[in-house]
Short mmCIF file of C-alpha atoms and ligand atoms in Angstrom, two decimals:
data_model
loop_
_atom_site.label_atom_id
_atom_site.label_comp_id
_atom_site.label_asym_id
_atom_site.label_seq_id
_atom_site.Cartn_x
_atom_site.Cartn_y
_atom_site.Cartn_z
CA MET B 117 -8.34 -23.00 -11.05
CA ARG B 118 -10.81 -20.78 -12.94
CA MET B 119 -9.24 -17.77 -14.64
CA LEU B 120 -9.69 -14.39 -12.99
CA LEU B 121 -10.69 -11.32 -14.96
CA ILE B 122 -9.07 -8.41 -13.19
CA THR B 123 -9.36 -4.65 -13.71
CA LEU B 124 -7.49 -2.34 -11.34
CA TYR B 125 -8.81 1.19 -10.88
CA TYR B 126 -5.69 3.10 -9.96
CA ALA B 127 -4.04 6.46 -9.50
CA PRO B 128 -0.23 6.68 -9.59
CA ASP B 129 1.46 6.19 -6.20
CA ASN B 130 -1.91 5.61 -4.50
CA ALA B 131 -2.85 2.50 -2.52
CA SER B 132 -3.48 0.86 -5.90
CA LEU B 133 0.33 0.62 -6.20
CA ILE B 134 0.26 -2.11 -3.53
CA ILE B 135 -2.22 -4.06 -5.66
CA ARG B 136 -0.28 -3.49 -8.89
CA ILE B 137 2.88 -4.90 -7.27
CA ILE B 138 0.90 -7.91 -6.01
CA LEU B 139 -0.57 -8.54 -9.46
CA GLU B 140 2.90 -8.35 -11.02
CA GLU B 141 4.30 -10.73 -8.37
CA LEU B 142 1.45 -13.18 -8.94
CA GLY B 143 1.97 -13.02 -12.69
CA LEU B 144 -1.77 -12.46 -13.22
CA PRO B 145 -2.98 -10.69 -16.36
CA TYR B 146 -4.90 -7.49 -15.59
CA ASP B 147 -6.22 -4.28 -17.11
CA THR B 148 -5.96 -0.87 -15.53
CA VAL B 149 -8.30 2.12 -15.53
CA LEU B 150 -6.85 5.47 -14.51
CA VAL B 151 -8.75 7.40 -11.85
CA ASP B 152 -7.49 10.89 -12.59
CA ARG B 153 -7.12 12.65 -9.25
CA SER B 154 -6.24 15.96 -10.91
CA LYS B 155 -9.88 15.88 -12.10
CA GLN B 156 -11.09 14.34 -8.80
CA GLU B 157 -12.51 11.41 -10.73
CA GLN B 158 -12.64 9.38 -7.50
CA LEU B 159 -15.48 11.67 -6.36
CA SER B 160 -17.63 11.05 -9.44
CA ASP B 161 -20.99 9.28 -9.24
CA ALA B 162 -19.71 6.62 -11.64
CA TYR B 163 -16.80 5.81 -9.29
CA ALA B 164 -19.12 5.83 -6.23
CA LYS B 165 -20.94 2.89 -7.83
CA LEU B 166 -17.67 0.93 -7.51
CA ASN B 167 -16.67 2.26 -4.07
CA PRO B 168 -19.26 4.24 -2.10
CA LYS B 169 -16.42 5.72 0.02
CA ARG B 170 -14.89 7.06 -3.24
CA LEU B 171 -11.42 5.80 -2.36
CA ILE B 172 -8.72 4.26 -4.54
CA PRO B 173 -8.19 1.39 -5.25
CA VAL B 174 -11.05 -0.65 -6.56
CA CYS B 175 -10.40 -3.96 -8.25
CA LEU B 176 -12.99 -5.62 -10.43
CA ILE B 177 -12.59 -9.34 -9.89
CA ASN B 178 -14.66 -11.25 -12.41
CA GLY B 179 -16.79 -8.16 -12.91
CA LYS B 180 -17.52 -7.48 -9.22
CA PRO B 181 -15.96 -4.44 -7.50
CA VAL B 182 -13.78 -5.13 -4.47
CA PHE B 183 -12.57 -2.19 -2.39
CA GLU B 184 -10.30 -1.93 0.68
CA THR B 185 -6.66 -2.55 -0.13
CA ALA B 186 -6.12 -5.45 2.28
CA ALA B 187 -9.26 -7.25 1.06
CA ILE B 188 -8.16 -6.97 -2.56
CA ALA B 189 -4.60 -8.02 -1.68
CA LEU B 190 -5.75 -11.10 0.24
CA ALA B 191 -8.40 -12.09 -2.33
CA LEU B 192 -5.75 -12.03 -5.07
CA ALA B 193 -2.98 -13.71 -3.04
CA ASP B 194 -5.35 -16.53 -2.06
CA ARG B 195 -5.91 -17.32 -5.73
CA HIS B 196 -2.23 -18.12 -6.29
CA CYS B 197 -1.65 -21.02 -8.67
CA PRO B 198 1.20 -23.37 -7.78
CA GLY B 199 4.04 -23.07 -10.28
CA GLN B 200 2.92 -19.62 -11.43
CA GLY B 201 4.17 -16.37 -9.86
CA ALA B 202 5.04 -15.88 -6.20
CA ARG B 203 3.05 -17.24 -3.23
CA LEU B 204 2.19 -14.07 -1.29
CA ALA B 205 0.05 -15.49 1.54
CA PRO B 206 0.18 -18.68 3.60
CA GLU B 207 -2.69 -21.04 2.86
CA VAL B 208 -5.74 -21.00 5.14
CA ALA B 209 -4.70 -24.19 6.97
CA ASP B 210 -1.04 -23.12 7.31
CA ASN B 211 0.05 -22.55 10.92
CA ALA B 212 1.67 -19.30 9.79
CA ARG B 213 -1.71 -17.87 8.71
CA PRO B 214 -2.84 -16.34 12.06
CA GLN B 215 0.41 -14.38 12.48
CA PHE B 216 0.24 -13.26 8.87
CA LEU B 217 -3.39 -12.09 9.32
CA LYS B 218 -2.48 -10.25 12.51
CA TRP B 219 0.07 -8.09 10.71
CA LEU B 220 -2.11 -7.62 7.64
CA PHE B 221 -4.96 -6.31 9.81
CA PHE B 222 -2.52 -4.20 11.84
CA LEU B 223 -1.56 -2.48 8.59
CA SER B 224 -5.08 -2.03 7.30
CA ASN B 225 -6.76 -1.13 10.63
CA THR B 226 -4.03 0.80 12.43
CA LEU B 227 -1.10 1.97 10.32
CA HIS B 228 -2.87 2.81 7.05
CA PRO B 229 -5.69 4.80 8.78
CA ASP B 230 -3.02 6.80 10.62
CA LEU B 231 -1.38 7.60 7.28
CA ARG B 232 -4.74 8.80 6.02
CA MET B 233 -5.11 11.02 9.08
CA LEU B 234 -1.70 12.52 8.36
CA PHE B 235 -2.32 13.03 4.65
CA TYR B 236 -5.97 14.10 4.80
CA ALA B 237 -6.01 15.79 8.23
CA GLU B 238 -8.65 18.30 7.07
CA LYS B 239 -11.14 15.46 6.50
CA TYR B 240 -10.87 14.59 10.21
CA VAL B 241 -10.60 18.00 11.92
CA GLY B 242 -11.69 20.61 9.37
CA HIS B 243 -9.56 23.42 7.96
CA SER B 244 -8.19 25.16 11.07
CA THR B 245 -4.40 25.25 10.77
CA ASN B 246 -3.94 24.68 14.52
CA ALA B 247 -6.20 21.64 14.50
CA ILE B 248 -4.41 20.22 11.46
CA ASP B 249 -0.95 20.79 12.97
CA SER B 250 -2.08 19.23 16.22
CA ILE B 251 -3.64 16.07 14.74
CA ARG B 252 -0.63 15.65 12.43
CA ALA B 253 1.79 15.88 15.38
CA CYS B 254 -0.12 13.21 17.36
CA THR B 255 -0.60 10.96 14.34
CA ARG B 256 3.06 11.18 13.38
CA GLN B 257 4.03 9.86 16.83
CA ARG B 258 1.56 6.97 16.52
CA LEU B 259 2.93 6.14 13.08
CA TYR B 260 6.53 6.21 14.24
CA GLU B 261 5.54 3.86 17.06
CA SER B 262 3.80 1.48 14.61
CA PHE B 263 6.84 1.38 12.34
CA ALA B 264 9.05 0.78 15.42
CA ILE B 265 6.79 -2.14 16.45
CA LEU B 266 7.17 -3.62 12.96
CA ASP B 267 10.93 -3.01 12.95
CA ALA B 268 11.31 -4.80 16.31
CA HIS B 269 9.14 -7.70 15.13
CA TYR B 270 11.12 -8.15 11.91
CA ALA B 271 14.38 -7.93 13.89
CA GLY B 272 13.29 -11.00 15.85
CA LEU B 273 12.45 -13.04 12.76
CA GLY B 274 15.95 -13.72 11.51
CA THR B 275 14.67 -13.39 7.92
CA ASP B 276 14.22 -10.29 5.76
CA TYR B 277 10.60 -11.12 4.94
CA LEU B 278 7.73 -11.84 7.33
CA GLN B 279 7.31 -15.41 6.14
CA GLY B 280 10.93 -16.36 5.43
CA ASP B 281 12.83 -16.09 2.18
CA THR B 282 10.07 -14.83 -0.10
CA PRO B 283 7.82 -11.79 0.30
CA CYS B 284 4.15 -11.80 1.22
CA ILE B 285 1.52 -9.09 0.87
CA VAL B 286 2.35 -7.74 4.34
CA ASP B 287 5.95 -6.97 3.27
CA ILE B 288 4.71 -5.18 0.14
CA TYR B 289 2.07 -3.20 2.07
CA ILE B 290 4.71 -2.04 4.60
CA ALA B 291 7.12 -0.97 1.85
CA VAL B 292 4.56 1.23 0.09
CA CYS B 293 3.38 2.76 3.39
CA MET B 294 6.99 3.59 4.29
CA ARG B 295 7.48 5.15 0.87
CA TRP B 296 4.50 7.48 1.41
CA ALA B 297 5.50 8.35 4.98
CA GLN B 298 8.83 9.66 3.64
CA LEU B 299 7.14 11.87 0.99
CA TYR B 300 3.67 12.99 2.05
CA PRO B 301 2.10 15.34 2.78
CA ALA B 302 4.38 17.11 0.32
CA ASN B 303 4.24 20.41 2.24
CA ALA B 304 5.06 18.90 5.67
CA THR B 305 8.12 20.09 7.56
CA GLU B 306 8.80 16.60 8.90
CA HIS B 307 8.78 13.19 7.25
CA LEU B 308 9.62 9.69 8.41
CA LYS B 309 13.30 8.81 8.14
CA CYS B 310 13.79 5.31 6.85
CA ALA B 311 17.22 4.94 8.48
CA GLN B 312 15.55 4.98 11.90
CA TYR B 313 14.08 1.56 11.08
CA PRO B 314 17.17 -0.44 10.05
CA VAL B 315 15.49 -3.82 9.79
CA LEU B 316 12.59 -2.48 7.71
CA SER B 317 15.13 -0.56 5.59
CA ARG B 318 16.73 -3.87 4.66
CA LEU B 319 13.32 -5.26 3.75
CA LEU B 320 12.65 -2.27 1.48
CA GLN B 321 16.05 -2.51 -0.19
CA ARG B 322 15.51 -6.18 -0.90
CA LEU B 323 12.01 -5.67 -2.24
CA GLU B 324 12.98 -2.87 -4.59
CA LEU B 325 15.31 -5.21 -6.50
CA ARG B 326 12.46 -7.53 -7.47
CA PRO B 327 11.45 -7.44 -11.16
CA ALA B 328 7.72 -7.32 -10.29
CA VAL B 329 8.25 -4.31 -8.04
CA ILE B 330 10.39 -2.58 -10.66
CA SER B 331 7.82 -3.04 -13.42
CA ALA B 332 4.89 -1.91 -11.20
CA CYS B 333 6.77 1.20 -10.01
CA GLN B 334 8.02 2.08 -13.49
CA ALA B 335 4.47 1.87 -14.87
CA GLU B 336 3.51 4.65 -12.43
CA GLY B 337 6.57 6.85 -13.04
CA ILE B 338 8.23 5.96 -9.74
CA THR B 339 11.99 5.82 -9.94
CA GLN B 340 14.66 3.98 -7.92
CA GLN B 341 15.01 3.64 -4.94
CA PHE B 342 11.25 3.29 -4.77
CA PHE B 343 10.97 2.59 -1.06
CA SER B 344 14.25 3.17 0.76
CA ASN B 345 15.10 6.59 -0.70
CA PRO B 346 11.97 7.61 -2.56
CA ASP B 347 11.19 10.54 -4.81
CA TYR B 348 7.83 11.82 -6.03
CA ALA B 349 6.21 9.97 -8.92
CA ASN B 350 6.40 11.45 -12.40
CA PRO B 351 3.61 9.39 -13.96
CA PRO B 352 2.91 9.04 -17.67
CA GLU B 353 -0.79 9.73 -16.96
CA GLY B 354 -2.85 11.01 -14.04
CA SER B 355 -1.55 12.39 -10.78
CA ALA B 356 -0.73 11.09 -7.31
CA THR B 357 -2.79 13.69 -5.41
N1 GSH H 113 -9.20 2.11 3.55
C1 GSH H 113 -8.90 2.36 2.17
C2 GSH H 113 -8.03 3.62 2.07
C3 GSH H 113 -7.67 3.94 0.64
C4 GSH H 113 -7.14 5.35 0.47
O1 GSH H 113 -6.82 6.03 1.45
N2 GSH H 113 -7.03 5.78 -0.78
C5 GSH H 113 -6.57 7.12 -1.08
C6 GSH H 113 -5.42 7.08 -2.08
S1 GSH H 113 -4.01 6.26 -1.44
C7 GSH H 113 -7.69 7.90 -1.73
O2 GSH H 113 -8.54 7.34 -2.38
N3 GSH H 113 -7.66 9.23 -1.57
C8 GSH H 113 -8.56 10.10 -2.23
C9 GSH H 113 -9.49 10.78 -1.29
O3 GSH H 113 -9.41 10.58 -0.04
O4 GSH H 113 -10.32 11.56 -1.80
C10 GSH H 113 -8.18 1.17 1.56
O5 GSH H 113 -7.49 0.45 2.30
O6 GSH H 113 -8.30 0.94 0.35
#
């Protein structure tokens, strides 16, 4: 298969972390470009040429910008080479593919947008404290329900990972979302408690032992236990928010 030239535009502990873990798991060579959020570089005109919504991540794949985390994740996972790195998505003709896509789209269309509403409430309802508190309270309940749906689904699988004994991009996406839900927004009085989702907790604990996950998290200043008992990133460059 033709070689991919990959450049990941990232900020530490942002959605780009999902992509960095996937790249490490796939064993693909890649470059990174820091988008420094302390300087709001994601809002620059140069960045808008890569992603008109000015969101992180963007991944240049053979020189063309791809945005939307799930699209990047799937595009990369589908280019897996047998015998090299982990297989992170069932093949198109695999009977497991529809179920896999269902959960991937659930994450990108339902759970991840709810996280955004929690973290960036002011972008949805303006700056009134009451409105922010109110949307955060509703969104938190929806998120807890989504994690409970995932926990119940994984409980019925009989395997730690969605597809069996090895992880796929859905498992990785869930783990990073659960990490954030336990930490952000940093000034919130309430955060998700991992222990309330025992099956997902096991998934996170298993994932955080993987060398690819360790090297991706360490590169962004994220220390153990990355997902199951997380702490804020202390990155060597840039900032998470
Ligand atoms: N739908 C987008 C959401 C990405 C997203 O929310 N990125 C956050 C960082 S994790 C961001 O760019 N925040 C900066 C901002 O909203 O200005 C995706 O899946 O890639």
